[in-house]
């Protein structure tokens, strides 16, 4: 009866809209299911649908009226096929039964709620009847079940949450796991967010505090399997661990599980391990369930240790590690090595690495006593940091690479000592094993990249601080690194840009380069800046001054510099160049003038507007406290300090910084696969490692399905058994070497495939991908990661994959030039993907905090600009020195007399200009003495000194607040980017294959790590630096296939002193790839088995003979190359041309002329290409030209550019830009040039153009004609190429 009365009232309230619909909905549903036995169906139905929006305007649903604006995103069903006949005979929609969804409805067919759950595979559903069903969003039963599950948590803010009864606890935990298994991300996100709030954490603690020891073994097992294990599976779900939106919630949960000093986690795992030991001893559960339990338990423990820095110091965890190892040994064997057992083993290794790091941390307050260098290193090797016999070299010299700043510090720049660089001799490493490998790769790569910047800045700094010396505008270091110098730099403004989240922005004014100063027309100046490629966006710069300070910056905007009014909407600004009459600097007063120091008199608002001065907007490379204070201090500098900007042409920080940061992160957690092969600790140089199958292939009855490459014939590869390769060769298009390479690539967890040009390396890789994709679900493989060094090679490989029918691929990175791959770019796919509900809320919250932090930063910057005004000084004195404030600003004394002042004159101004000057021979009193004196008694010089100290205190206080505000802004911006990248993560989870470059992988390592990929395929492995390859080894990788040819091109480095080709650099061998080191490098401790492809299908035998007799003795020619037709218009296929025309050499005084050329050969090449094309047989794309020198390439390109469309490779484009920038800078020092005569270089599709490349940057491709300049005319005393 009570239920009927309440529902009658609710019906009236709903019709009158007296309460919020959410309140009515909650009350109605709770009463419905609490009093279902006495509830009238018709009354309940009317109330429920009036509240939820089902009955409106004549009992029609909004979607039936055409008024539902949510469409497929609506959380309510748009299908009205499920009907029910009421007592009065009328048909109506029937609500879903939540108990039926949970499998607990005991009413069966008598239940008054619907048991018809609509799905695509339900024969009795609307789908089976041809009806349209919403498949994009969660079905209503799922939302209803989530609603009731969240109600079980309790209400936030309650003083005390009632503990669950046993049945309620089981239902709560099992329902949570059921909801986590849904395909939609929204329920998963909401569950974790709910568990991370106050009431959810109470339930987490309730599960952890279950006392297994107080129950019988059977009862304890039930508690574990129905309560503890489901919750462990929920919080370790793959999407939970990878989601960037849930990062904070995830950390909150694991921190609570850790407890104070780890006591809650210790108590939980002590009881859990005892229970699992008893279960395993008597076999109470099957091994798969036990493996699942170990995997979930170890994953939680691993996350607890990751989230709490002090967790690795808890001694009990070491004992847990041993217990879990014994348990895992009981359930793991060759015959029962399931995926869950493999995951448990992986988590165990991860925990062991973390605890080993913790074991090395000392708790002593004093520094540990370190051994002398002579005890750790052989003679001639000076260790890093405190291991050096002379102590640290500078403030950035550390034993641990994780403590080294990526960008060089001032102390590092000014240091005269050589850096510590590890050699290939592992016995001399100051740390062993994997940590030693990562240490070596980090230090050498940093020296090759950052080292050249350090040397450039050091040269400029020495010129600035040396009296009578000035830095040149276009110089090179001793290693040949080129740099440009911009003089007379003034930081005219410091702004904060919010519209595009750029943050702190610095406007720098400086003198125009000399060539531009001779250009009177604005259009010429603009064209010059456009063509030279100098000061491009993201270009790396360093601000250096004559006081020895340096700050690294990058170009943020070059077209039009920002102004104060551009910084943020709604905030007042002080336009640049306008000052208040009450704004004074001490320097100006000493000179008898008032001039605000941070404004510039130039009219330049971009790079080309003014003939003598130009301006550009910059940003800090590192937003750290020292850099912000340095920039703010320079913008308010009161002393004459010479400042210059140093640019490093061609140096792009994103190309190497992510790799260095990834190496640091890997050194910190040491979670890297294949350690026993890439960083062994034994010293047997002749040991041939036996490489086993990938871990996912060790599960019972696993085989590789070869039918995708055998034209449908049934053929399977068991990695544990011998395989007859003849069957594969019979039904596929592979030759014998290719077939063996494919079988071994599938059967080895680290596979190496080496192939000479034209032997089909990429073809084999495509076949391997097809086989792997056929078993991706059985192996829970996740997306395959495909890595290449260059964008062009990556595009080619992905296009081959597409041509084979694989469509679920995603291309990461903006460097792709392929029109075919454009629809598969992550940027385009992500734009069409919607955020989850939790994601939208997180983005909104992050934007709100970001806007607030940005306004605070902008306001503080405006305060800094006004820090010398009377208002600021007045407020400062009232708070710090009230007696000074009353003396300066109070006009009425204690006796009531009023001091009459000139209203036009400011009190500060009046005081500063007053006072007698010190007599000759007398010195100013100290600030401490002045603070105890009256202002009116001070001399003129003392007043200026005191005023300066006030300004300094004000700025230091504001700068400290600014640092905190910027930290908050950066954190908020990172949170916003993390929320946005969560959408990218959900897109990538749907892909079967992900392609990206090595630098792109380093930049997106955190994103890819969340996907838990198991397979990595690396193309061009012989051309990739070992540091880049190692960073591609994500922690979850179980199967890596490296494909390349170390006999062709080696990785490119900048510092020749680190090259294997240099006798002095052989001990470092930075340009030796991991691929080459594992195959043949004499300093490697291991030898890895590899496969070599032997049959080439590209070159005519007369050409292949050249490399067969010198490099590839086992190379064979396929029969297809025997039938190549003769080259039309040529008598022979191969010519060696010798001539005596001298080559050209540049002027030694011009830095751009370091390369060589021959005008005679250029004319010959142009004539020969023209002759071949005129035969009418060959297309432009069938002809390629190679030359050893960049300058020769430049001349050939200019000569052919008027006749043919040409294409130049990625690496050669960079070299040409460097050459042309230097040429335009040096050749136009004293004369005005017209830039419209300089040919514009364009990159185009290779299939439509004539290809030109240098030999070092060329990759062999199928071409009808190759024109190569192999030799040059030389003088007797000068050897050429």
PDB file of N, CA and C in Angstrom, residues 684-767:
ATOM      1  N   UNK A 684      82.152 -14.912 -22.903  1.00  0.00           N
ATOM      2  CA  UNK A 684      82.525 -15.889 -23.925  1.00  0.00           C
ATOM      3  C   UNK A 684      82.196 -15.328 -25.307  1.00  0.00           C
ATOM      4  N   UNK A 685      83.206 -14.883 -26.037  1.00  0.00           N
ATOM      5  CA  UNK A 685      82.990 -14.224 -27.335  1.00  0.00           C
ATOM      6  C   UNK A 685      82.568 -15.219 -28.408  1.00  0.00           C
ATOM      7  N   UNK A 686      82.743 -16.508 -28.170  1.00  0.00           N
ATOM      8  CA  UNK A 686      82.420 -17.497 -29.195  1.00  0.00           C
ATOM      9  C   UNK A 686      81.094 -18.181 -28.917  1.00  0.00           C
ATOM     10  N   UNK A 687      80.364 -17.694 -27.947  1.00  0.00           N
ATOM     11  CA  UNK A 687      79.130 -18.350 -27.554  1.00  0.00           C
ATOM     12  C   UNK A 687      78.018 -18.011 -28.542  1.00  0.00           C
ATOM     13  N   UNK A 688      77.468 -19.031 -29.178  1.00  0.00           N
ATOM     14  CA  UNK A 688      76.336 -18.860 -30.080  1.00  0.00           C
ATOM     15  C   UNK A 688      75.060 -19.077 -29.280  1.00  0.00           C
ATOM     16  N   UNK A 689      74.290 -18.029 -29.138  1.00  0.00           N
ATOM     17  CA  UNK A 689      73.101 -18.090 -28.298  1.00  0.00           C
ATOM     18  C   UNK A 689      72.020 -18.921 -28.972  1.00  0.00           C
ATOM     19  N   UNK A 690      71.390 -19.763 -28.194  1.00  0.00           N
ATOM     20  CA  UNK A 690      70.250 -20.523 -28.684  1.00  0.00           C
ATOM     21  C   UNK A 690      68.987 -19.712 -28.420  1.00  0.00           C
ATOM     22  N   UNK A 691      68.396 -19.202 -29.480  1.00  0.00           N
ATOM     23  CA  UNK A 691      67.237 -18.327 -29.359  1.00  0.00           C
ATOM     24  C   UNK A 691      65.969 -19.168 -29.438  1.00  0.00           C
ATOM     25  N   UNK A 692      65.119 -19.063 -28.414  1.00  0.00           N
ATOM     26  CA  UNK A 692      63.884 -19.831 -28.374  1.00  0.00           C
ATOM     27  C   UNK A 692      62.724 -19.111 -29.011  1.00  0.00           C
ATOM     28  N   UNK A 693      61.549 -19.765 -29.055  1.00  0.00           N
ATOM     29  CA  UNK A 693      60.358 -19.146 -29.647  1.00  0.00           C
ATOM     30  C   UNK A 693      59.873 -17.984 -28.789  1.00  0.00           C
ATOM     31  N   UNK A 694      59.052 -17.099 -29.354  1.00  0.00           N
ATOM     32  CA  UNK A 694      58.452 -16.028 -28.541  1.00  0.00           C
ATOM     33  C   UNK A 694      57.560 -16.606 -27.455  1.00  0.00           C
ATOM     34  N   UNK A 695      57.403 -15.868 -26.380  1.00  0.00           N
ATOM     35  CA  UNK A 695      56.686 -16.389 -25.212  1.00  0.00           C
ATOM     36  C   UNK A 695      55.250 -16.773 -25.543  1.00  0.00           C
ATOM     37  N   UNK A 696      54.579 -15.981 -26.401  1.00  0.00           N
ATOM     38  CA  UNK A 696      53.183 -16.283 -26.698  1.00  0.00           C
ATOM     39  C   UNK A 696      53.038 -17.597 -27.460  1.00  0.00           C
ATOM     40  N   UNK A 697      54.121 -18.043 -28.118  1.00  0.00           N
ATOM     41  CA  UNK A 697      54.062 -19.299 -28.874  1.00  0.00           C
ATOM     42  C   UNK A 697      54.322 -20.511 -28.000  1.00  0.00           C
ATOM     43  N   UNK A 698      54.585 -20.324 -26.720  1.00  0.00           N
ATOM     44  CA  UNK A 698      54.868 -21.434 -25.811  1.00  0.00           C
ATOM     45  C   UNK A 698      53.617 -22.006 -25.180  1.00  0.00           C
ATOM     46  N   UNK A 699      52.477 -21.377 -25.398  1.00  0.00           N
ATOM     47  CA  UNK A 699      51.250 -21.902 -24.818  1.00  0.00           C
ATOM     48  C   UNK A 699      50.873 -23.222 -25.495  1.00  0.00           C
ATOM     49  N   UNK A 700      50.142 -24.063 -24.796  1.00  0.00           N
ATOM     50  CA  UNK A 700      49.833 -25.404 -25.325  1.00  0.00           C
ATOM     51  C   UNK A 700      49.114 -25.355 -26.672  1.00  0.00           C
ATOM     52  N   UNK A 701      49.542 -26.232 -27.556  1.00  0.00           N
ATOM     53  CA  UNK A 701      48.890 -26.456 -28.857  1.00  0.00           C
ATOM     54  C   UNK A 701      48.934 -25.240 -29.773  1.00  0.00           C
ATOM     55  N   UNK A 702      49.844 -24.327 -29.539  1.00  0.00           N
ATOM     56  CA  UNK A 702      49.916 -23.145 -30.393  1.00  0.00           C
ATOM     57  C   UNK A 702      50.694 -23.471 -31.660  1.00  0.00           C
ATOM     58  N   UNK A 703      50.169 -23.053 -32.790  1.00  0.00           N
ATOM     59  CA  UNK A 703      50.849 -23.189 -34.074  1.00  0.00           C
ATOM     60  C   UNK A 703      50.625 -21.929 -34.895  1.00  0.00           C
ATOM     61  N   UNK A 704      51.549 -21.642 -35.798  1.00  0.00           N
ATOM     62  CA  UNK A 704      51.388 -20.544 -36.740  1.00  0.00           C
ATOM     63  C   UNK A 704      50.637 -21.045 -37.962  1.00  0.00           C
ATOM     64  N   UNK A 705      49.626 -20.306 -38.360  1.00  0.00           N
ATOM     65  CA  UNK A 705      48.813 -20.661 -39.517  1.00  0.00           C
ATOM     66  C   UNK A 705      49.457 -20.056 -40.764  1.00  0.00           C
ATOM     67  N   UNK A 706      49.955 -20.921 -41.658  1.00  0.00           N
ATOM     68  CA  UNK A 706      50.639 -20.466 -42.863  1.00  0.00           C
ATOM     69  C   UNK A 706      49.715 -20.371 -44.074  1.00  0.00           C
ATOM     70  N   UNK A 707      48.441 -20.612 -43.891  1.00  0.00           N
ATOM     71  CA  UNK A 707      47.529 -20.597 -45.036  1.00  0.00           C
ATOM     72  C   UNK A 707      47.452 -19.246 -45.741  1.00  0.00           C
ATOM     73  N   UNK A 708      47.615 -18.103 -45.025  1.00  0.00           N
ATOM     74  CA  UNK A 708      47.571 -16.821 -45.759  1.00  0.00           C
ATOM     75  C   UNK A 708      48.656 -16.667 -46.816  1.00  0.00           C
ATOM     76  N   UNK A 709      49.746 -17.451 -46.734  1.00  0.00           N
ATOM     77  CA  UNK A 709      50.814 -17.309 -47.721  1.00  0.00           C
ATOM     78  C   UNK A 709      50.984 -18.576 -48.567  1.00  0.00           C
ATOM     79  N   UNK A 710      50.110 -19.577 -48.366  1.00  0.00           N
ATOM     80  CA  UNK A 710      50.213 -20.822 -49.144  1.00  0.00           C
ATOM     81  C   UNK A 710      49.001 -21.004 -50.050  1.00  0.00           C
ATOM     82  N   UNK A 711      48.369 -19.899 -50.391  1.00  0.00           N
ATOM     83  CA  UNK A 711      47.202 -19.920 -51.293  1.00  0.00           C
ATOM     84  C   UNK A 711      46.103 -20.839 -50.781  1.00  0.00           C
ATOM     85  N   UNK A 712      45.919 -20.848 -49.446  1.00  0.00           N
ATOM     86  CA  UNK A 712      44.819 -21.580 -48.840  1.00  0.00           C
ATOM     87  C   UNK A 712      45.117 -23.022 -48.483  1.00  0.00           C
ATOM     88  N   UNK A 713      46.268 -23.553 -48.850  1.00  0.00           N
ATOM     89  CA  UNK A 713      46.600 -24.934 -48.484  1.00  0.00           C
ATOM     90  C   UNK A 713      46.863 -25.028 -46.986  1.00  0.00           C
ATOM     91  N   UNK A 714      46.343 -26.084 -46.369  1.00  0.00           N
ATOM     92  CA  UNK A 714      46.509 -26.264 -44.931  1.00  0.00           C
ATOM     93  C   UNK A 714      47.964 -26.551 -44.602  1.00  0.00           C
ATOM     94  N   UNK A 715      48.578 -25.615 -43.904  1.00  0.00           N
ATOM     95  CA  UNK A 715      49.970 -25.779 -43.495  1.00  0.00           C
ATOM     96  C   UNK A 715      50.167 -24.981 -42.221  1.00  0.00           C
ATOM     97  N   UNK A 716      50.688 -25.653 -41.177  1.00  0.00           N
ATOM     98  CA  UNK A 716      50.862 -25.023 -39.875  1.00  0.00           C
ATOM     99  C   UNK A 716      52.293 -25.251 -39.396  1.00  0.00           C
ATOM    100  N   UNK A 717      52.793 -24.271 -38.672  1.00  0.00           N
ATOM    101  CA  UNK A 717      54.151 -24.333 -38.153  1.00  0.00           C
ATOM    102  C   UNK A 717      54.101 -24.425 -36.638  1.00  0.00           C
ATOM    103  N   UNK A 718      54.560 -25.555 -36.106  1.00  0.00           N
ATOM    104  CA  UNK A 718      54.668 -25.750 -34.665  1.00  0.00           C
ATOM    105  C   UNK A 718      56.078 -25.345 -34.252  1.00  0.00           C
ATOM    106  N   UNK A 719      56.242 -24.293 -33.445  1.00  0.00           N
ATOM    107  CA  UNK A 719      57.593 -23.834 -33.094  1.00  0.00           C
ATOM    108  C   UNK A 719      58.383 -24.825 -32.258  1.00  0.00           C
ATOM    109  N   UNK A 720      57.713 -25.865 -31.734  1.00  0.00           N
ATOM    110  CA  UNK A 720      58.406 -26.835 -30.899  1.00  0.00           C
ATOM    111  C   UNK A 720      58.833 -28.076 -31.672  1.00  0.00           C
ATOM    112  N   UNK A 721      58.446 -28.165 -32.946  1.00  0.00           N
ATOM    113  CA  UNK A 721      58.736 -29.360 -33.727  1.00  0.00           C
ATOM    114  C   UNK A 721      59.485 -28.997 -35.003  1.00  0.00           C
ATOM    115  N   UNK A 722      60.120 -30.012 -35.569  1.00  0.00           N
ATOM    116  CA  UNK A 722      60.814 -29.814 -36.838  1.00  0.00           C
ATOM    117  C   UNK A 722      59.794 -29.538 -37.944  1.00  0.00           C
ATOM    118  N   UNK A 723      60.194 -28.696 -38.882  1.00  0.00           N
ATOM    119  CA  UNK A 723      59.273 -28.281 -39.940  1.00  0.00           C
ATOM    120  C   UNK A 723      59.889 -28.588 -41.293  1.00  0.00           C
ATOM    121  N   UNK A 724      59.084 -29.180 -42.154  1.00  0.00           N
ATOM    122  CA  UNK A 724      59.519 -29.500 -43.508  1.00  0.00           C
ATOM    123  C   UNK A 724      59.305 -28.276 -44.392  1.00  0.00           C
ATOM    124  N   UNK A 725      60.385 -27.605 -44.721  1.00  0.00           N
ATOM    125  CA  UNK A 725      60.282 -26.356 -45.467  1.00  0.00           C
ATOM    126  C   UNK A 725      59.863 -26.591 -46.918  1.00  0.00           C
ATOM    127  N   UNK A 726      60.002 -27.815 -47.404  1.00  0.00           N
ATOM    128  CA  UNK A 726      59.646 -28.103 -48.794  1.00  0.00           C
ATOM    129  C   UNK A 726      58.163 -27.860 -49.053  1.00  0.00           C
ATOM    130  N   UNK A 727      57.311 -28.169 -48.070  1.00  0.00           N
ATOM    131  CA  UNK A 727      55.881 -27.927 -48.242  1.00  0.00           C
ATOM    132  C   UNK A 727      55.594 -26.435 -48.372  1.00  0.00           C
ATOM    133  N   UNK A 728      56.332 -25.627 -47.620  1.00  0.00           N
ATOM    134  CA  UNK A 728      56.158 -24.178 -47.708  1.00  0.00           C
ATOM    135  C   UNK A 728      56.600 -23.671 -49.072  1.00  0.00           C
ATOM    136  N   UNK A 729      57.721 -24.171 -49.561  1.00  0.00           N
ATOM    137  CA  UNK A 729      58.214 -23.724 -50.867  1.00  0.00           C
ATOM    138  C   UNK A 729      57.286 -24.187 -51.986  1.00  0.00           C
ATOM    139  N   UNK A 730      56.639 -25.313 -51.777  1.00  0.00           N
ATOM    140  CA  UNK A 730      55.764 -25.879 -52.807  1.00  0.00           C
ATOM    141  C   UNK A 730      54.516 -25.025 -53.003  1.00  0.00           C
ATOM    142  N   UNK A 731      53.953 -24.509 -51.906  1.00  0.00           N
ATOM    143  CA  UNK A 731      52.671 -23.806 -51.989  1.00  0.00           C
ATOM    144  C   UNK A 731      52.794 -22.282 -51.899  1.00  0.00           C
ATOM    145  N   UNK A 732      54.003 -21.759 -51.779  1.00  0.00           N
ATOM    146  CA  UNK A 732      54.177 -20.305 -51.675  1.00  0.00           C
ATOM    147  C   UNK A 732      55.117 -19.822 -52.766  1.00  0.00           C
ATOM    148  N   UNK A 733      55.315 -18.528 -52.826  1.00  0.00           N
ATOM    149  CA  UNK A 733      56.192 -17.923 -53.830  1.00  0.00           C
ATOM    150  C   UNK A 733      57.579 -17.642 -53.268  1.00  0.00           C
ATOM    151  N   UNK A 734      57.919 -18.174 -52.112  1.00  0.00           N
ATOM    152  CA  UNK A 734      59.207 -17.931 -51.476  1.00  0.00           C
ATOM    153  C   UNK A 734      60.271 -18.857 -52.048  1.00  0.00           C
ATOM    154  N   UNK A 735      61.499 -18.335 -52.149  1.00  0.00           N
ATOM    155  CA  UNK A 735      62.607 -19.222 -52.501  1.00  0.00           C
ATOM    156  C   UNK A 735      63.121 -19.875 -51.228  1.00  0.00           C
ATOM    157  N   UNK A 736      64.155 -20.714 -51.368  1.00  0.00           N
ATOM    158  CA  UNK A 736      64.610 -21.505 -50.223  1.00  0.00           C
ATOM    159  C   UNK A 736      65.128 -20.630 -49.082  1.00  0.00           C
ATOM    160  N   UNK A 737      65.935 -19.628 -49.407  1.00  0.00           N
ATOM    161  CA  UNK A 737      66.475 -18.756 -48.359  1.00  0.00           C
ATOM    162  C   UNK A 737      65.369 -17.924 -47.719  1.00  0.00           C
ATOM    163  N   UNK A 738      64.434 -17.463 -48.517  1.00  0.00           N
ATOM    164  CA  UNK A 738      63.326 -16.694 -47.970  1.00  0.00           C
ATOM    165  C   UNK A 738      62.442 -17.557 -47.080  1.00  0.00           C
ATOM    166  N   UNK A 739      62.193 -18.786 -47.484  1.00  0.00           N
ATOM    167  CA  UNK A 739      61.388 -19.692 -46.682  1.00  0.00           C
ATOM    168  C   UNK A 739      62.038 -19.995 -45.342  1.00  0.00           C
ATOM    169  N   UNK A 740      63.361 -20.258 -45.381  1.00  0.00           N
ATOM    170  CA  UNK A 740      64.072 -20.520 -44.127  1.00  0.00           C
ATOM    171  C   UNK A 740      64.054 -19.290 -43.229  1.00  0.00           C
ATOM    172  N   UNK A 741      64.206 -18.116 -43.831  1.00  0.00           N
ATOM    173  CA  UNK A 741      64.187 -16.885 -43.046  1.00  0.00           C
ATOM    174  C   UNK A 741      62.826 -16.668 -42.403  1.00  0.00           C
ATOM    175  N   UNK A 742      61.756 -16.955 -43.127  1.00  0.00           N
ATOM    176  CA  UNK A 742      60.419 -16.785 -42.570  1.00  0.00           C
ATOM    177  C   UNK A 742      60.172 -17.753 -41.417  1.00  0.00           C
ATOM    178  N   UNK A 743      60.545 -19.018 -41.592  1.00  0.00           N
ATOM    179  CA  UNK A 743      60.338 -20.016 -40.532  1.00  0.00           C
ATOM    180  C   UNK A 743      61.129 -19.646 -39.285  1.00  0.00           C
ATOM    181  N   UNK A 744      62.373 -19.240 -39.455  1.00  0.00           N
ATOM    182  CA  UNK A 744      63.198 -18.873 -38.303  1.00  0.00           C
ATOM    183  C   UNK A 744      62.734 -17.568 -37.671  1.00  0.00           C
ATOM    184  N   UNK A 745      62.218 -16.661 -38.487  1.00  0.00           N
ATOM    185  CA  UNK A 745      61.708 -15.409 -37.929  1.00  0.00           C
ATOM    186  C   UNK A 745      60.503 -15.656 -37.034  1.00  0.00           C
ATOM    187  N   UNK A 746      59.681 -16.638 -37.397  1.00  0.00           N
ATOM    188  CA  UNK A 746      58.526 -16.971 -36.567  1.00  0.00           C
ATOM    189  C   UNK A 746      58.926 -17.781 -35.343  1.00  0.00           C
ATOM    190  N   UNK A 747      59.989 -18.546 -35.449  1.00  0.00           N
ATOM    191  CA  UNK A 747      60.375 -19.452 -34.370  1.00  0.00           C
ATOM    192  C   UNK A 747      61.394 -18.893 -33.396  1.00  0.00           C
ATOM    193  N   UNK A 748      61.892 -17.678 -33.619  1.00  0.00           N
ATOM    194  CA  UNK A 748      62.868 -17.074 -32.707  1.00  0.00           C
ATOM    195  C   UNK A 748      62.286 -15.789 -32.128  1.00  0.00           C
ATOM    196  N   UNK A 749      62.472 -15.602 -30.826  1.00  0.00           N
ATOM    197  CA  UNK A 749      61.940 -14.367 -30.223  1.00  0.00           C
ATOM    198  C   UNK A 749      62.735 -13.134 -30.635  1.00  0.00           C
ATOM    199  N   UNK A 750      64.009 -13.293 -31.001  1.00  0.00           N
ATOM    200  CA  UNK A 750      64.800 -12.208 -31.579  1.00  0.00           C
ATOM    201  C   UNK A 750      65.394 -12.731 -32.882  1.00  0.00           C
ATOM    202  N   UNK A 751      64.778 -12.329 -33.992  1.00  0.00           N
ATOM    203  CA  UNK A 751      65.159 -12.845 -35.302  1.00  0.00           C
ATOM    204  C   UNK A 751      65.865 -11.772 -36.112  1.00  0.00           C
ATOM    205  N   UNK A 752      66.929 -12.175 -36.823  1.00  0.00           N
ATOM    206  CA  UNK A 752      67.694 -11.270 -37.683  1.00  0.00           C
ATOM    207  C   UNK A 752      67.651 -11.795 -39.108  1.00  0.00           C
ATOM    208  N   UNK A 753      67.262 -10.926 -40.047  1.00  0.00           N
ATOM    209  CA  UNK A 753      67.233 -11.290 -41.466  1.00  0.00           C
ATOM    210  C   UNK A 753      68.096 -10.292 -42.217  1.00  0.00           C
ATOM    211  N   UNK A 754      69.168 -10.789 -42.821  1.00  0.00           N
ATOM    212  CA  UNK A 754      70.081  -9.937 -43.590  1.00  0.00           C
ATOM    213  C   UNK A 754      69.919 -10.265 -45.065  1.00  0.00           C
ATOM    214  N   UNK A 755      69.883  -9.214 -45.875  1.00  0.00           N
ATOM    215  CA  UNK A 755      69.692  -9.465 -47.297  1.00  0.00           C
ATOM    216  C   UNK A 755      70.378  -8.428 -48.153  1.00  0.00           C
ATOM    217  N   UNK A 756      71.152  -8.849 -49.149  1.00  0.00           N
ATOM    218  CA  UNK A 756      71.745  -7.911 -50.118  1.00  0.00           C
ATOM    219  C   UNK A 756      70.656  -7.203 -50.910  1.00  0.00           C
ATOM    220  N   UNK A 757      71.009  -6.205 -51.691  1.00  0.00           N
ATOM    221  CA  UNK A 757      70.005  -5.476 -52.472  1.00  0.00           C
ATOM    222  C   UNK A 757      69.238  -6.390 -53.420  1.00  0.00           C
ATOM    223  N   UNK A 758      67.918  -6.209 -53.455  1.00  0.00           N
ATOM    224  CA  UNK A 758      67.080  -6.931 -54.405  1.00  0.00           C
ATOM    225  C   UNK A 758      66.735  -8.344 -54.018  1.00  0.00           C
ATOM    226  N   UNK A 759      67.046  -8.792 -52.810  1.00  0.00           N
ATOM    227  CA  UNK A 759      66.773 -10.182 -52.413  1.00  0.00           C
ATOM    228  C   UNK A 759      65.404 -10.365 -51.778  1.00  0.00           C
ATOM    229  N   UNK A 760      64.621  -9.302 -51.620  1.00  0.00           N
ATOM    230  CA  UNK A 760      63.249  -9.449 -51.132  1.00  0.00           C
ATOM    231  C   UNK A 760      63.093  -9.371 -49.630  1.00  0.00           C
ATOM    232  N   UNK A 761      63.846  -8.502 -48.969  1.00  0.00           N
ATOM    233  CA  UNK A 761      63.721  -8.378 -47.509  1.00  0.00           C
ATOM    234  C   UNK A 761      62.329  -7.882 -47.120  1.00  0.00           C
ATOM    235  N   UNK A 762      61.871  -6.840 -47.800  1.00  0.00           N
ATOM    236  CA  UNK A 762      60.550  -6.296 -47.480  1.00  0.00           C
ATOM    237  C   UNK A 762      59.445  -7.284 -47.826  1.00  0.00           C
ATOM    238  N   UNK A 763      59.643  -8.055 -48.889  1.00  0.00           N
ATOM    239  CA  UNK A 763      58.641  -9.051 -49.262  1.00  0.00           C
ATOM    240  C   UNK A 763      58.500 -10.108 -48.174  1.00  0.00           C
ATOM    241  N   UNK A 764      59.612 -10.572 -47.643  1.00  0.00           N
ATOM    242  CA  UNK A 764      59.561 -11.551 -46.555  1.00  0.00           C
ATOM    243  C   UNK A 764      58.870 -10.946 -45.339  1.00  0.00           C
ATOM    244  N   UNK A 765      59.156  -9.674 -45.044  1.00  0.00           N
ATOM    245  CA  UNK A 765      58.525  -9.018 -43.900  1.00  0.00           C
ATOM    246  C   UNK A 765      57.008  -8.978 -44.064  1.00  0.00           C
ATOM    247  N   UNK A 766      56.534  -8.713 -45.276  1.00  0.00           N
ATOM    248  CA  UNK A 766      55.092  -8.686 -45.521  1.00  0.00           C
ATOM    249  C   UNK A 766      54.482 -10.064 -45.291  1.00  0.00           C
ATOM    250  N   UNK A 767      55.164 -11.116 -45.737  1.00  0.00           N
ATOM    251  CA  UNK A 767      54.652 -12.473 -45.516  1.00  0.00           C
ATOM    252  C   UNK A 767      54.619 -12.824 -44.038  1.00  0.00           C
TER     253      UNK A 767
END
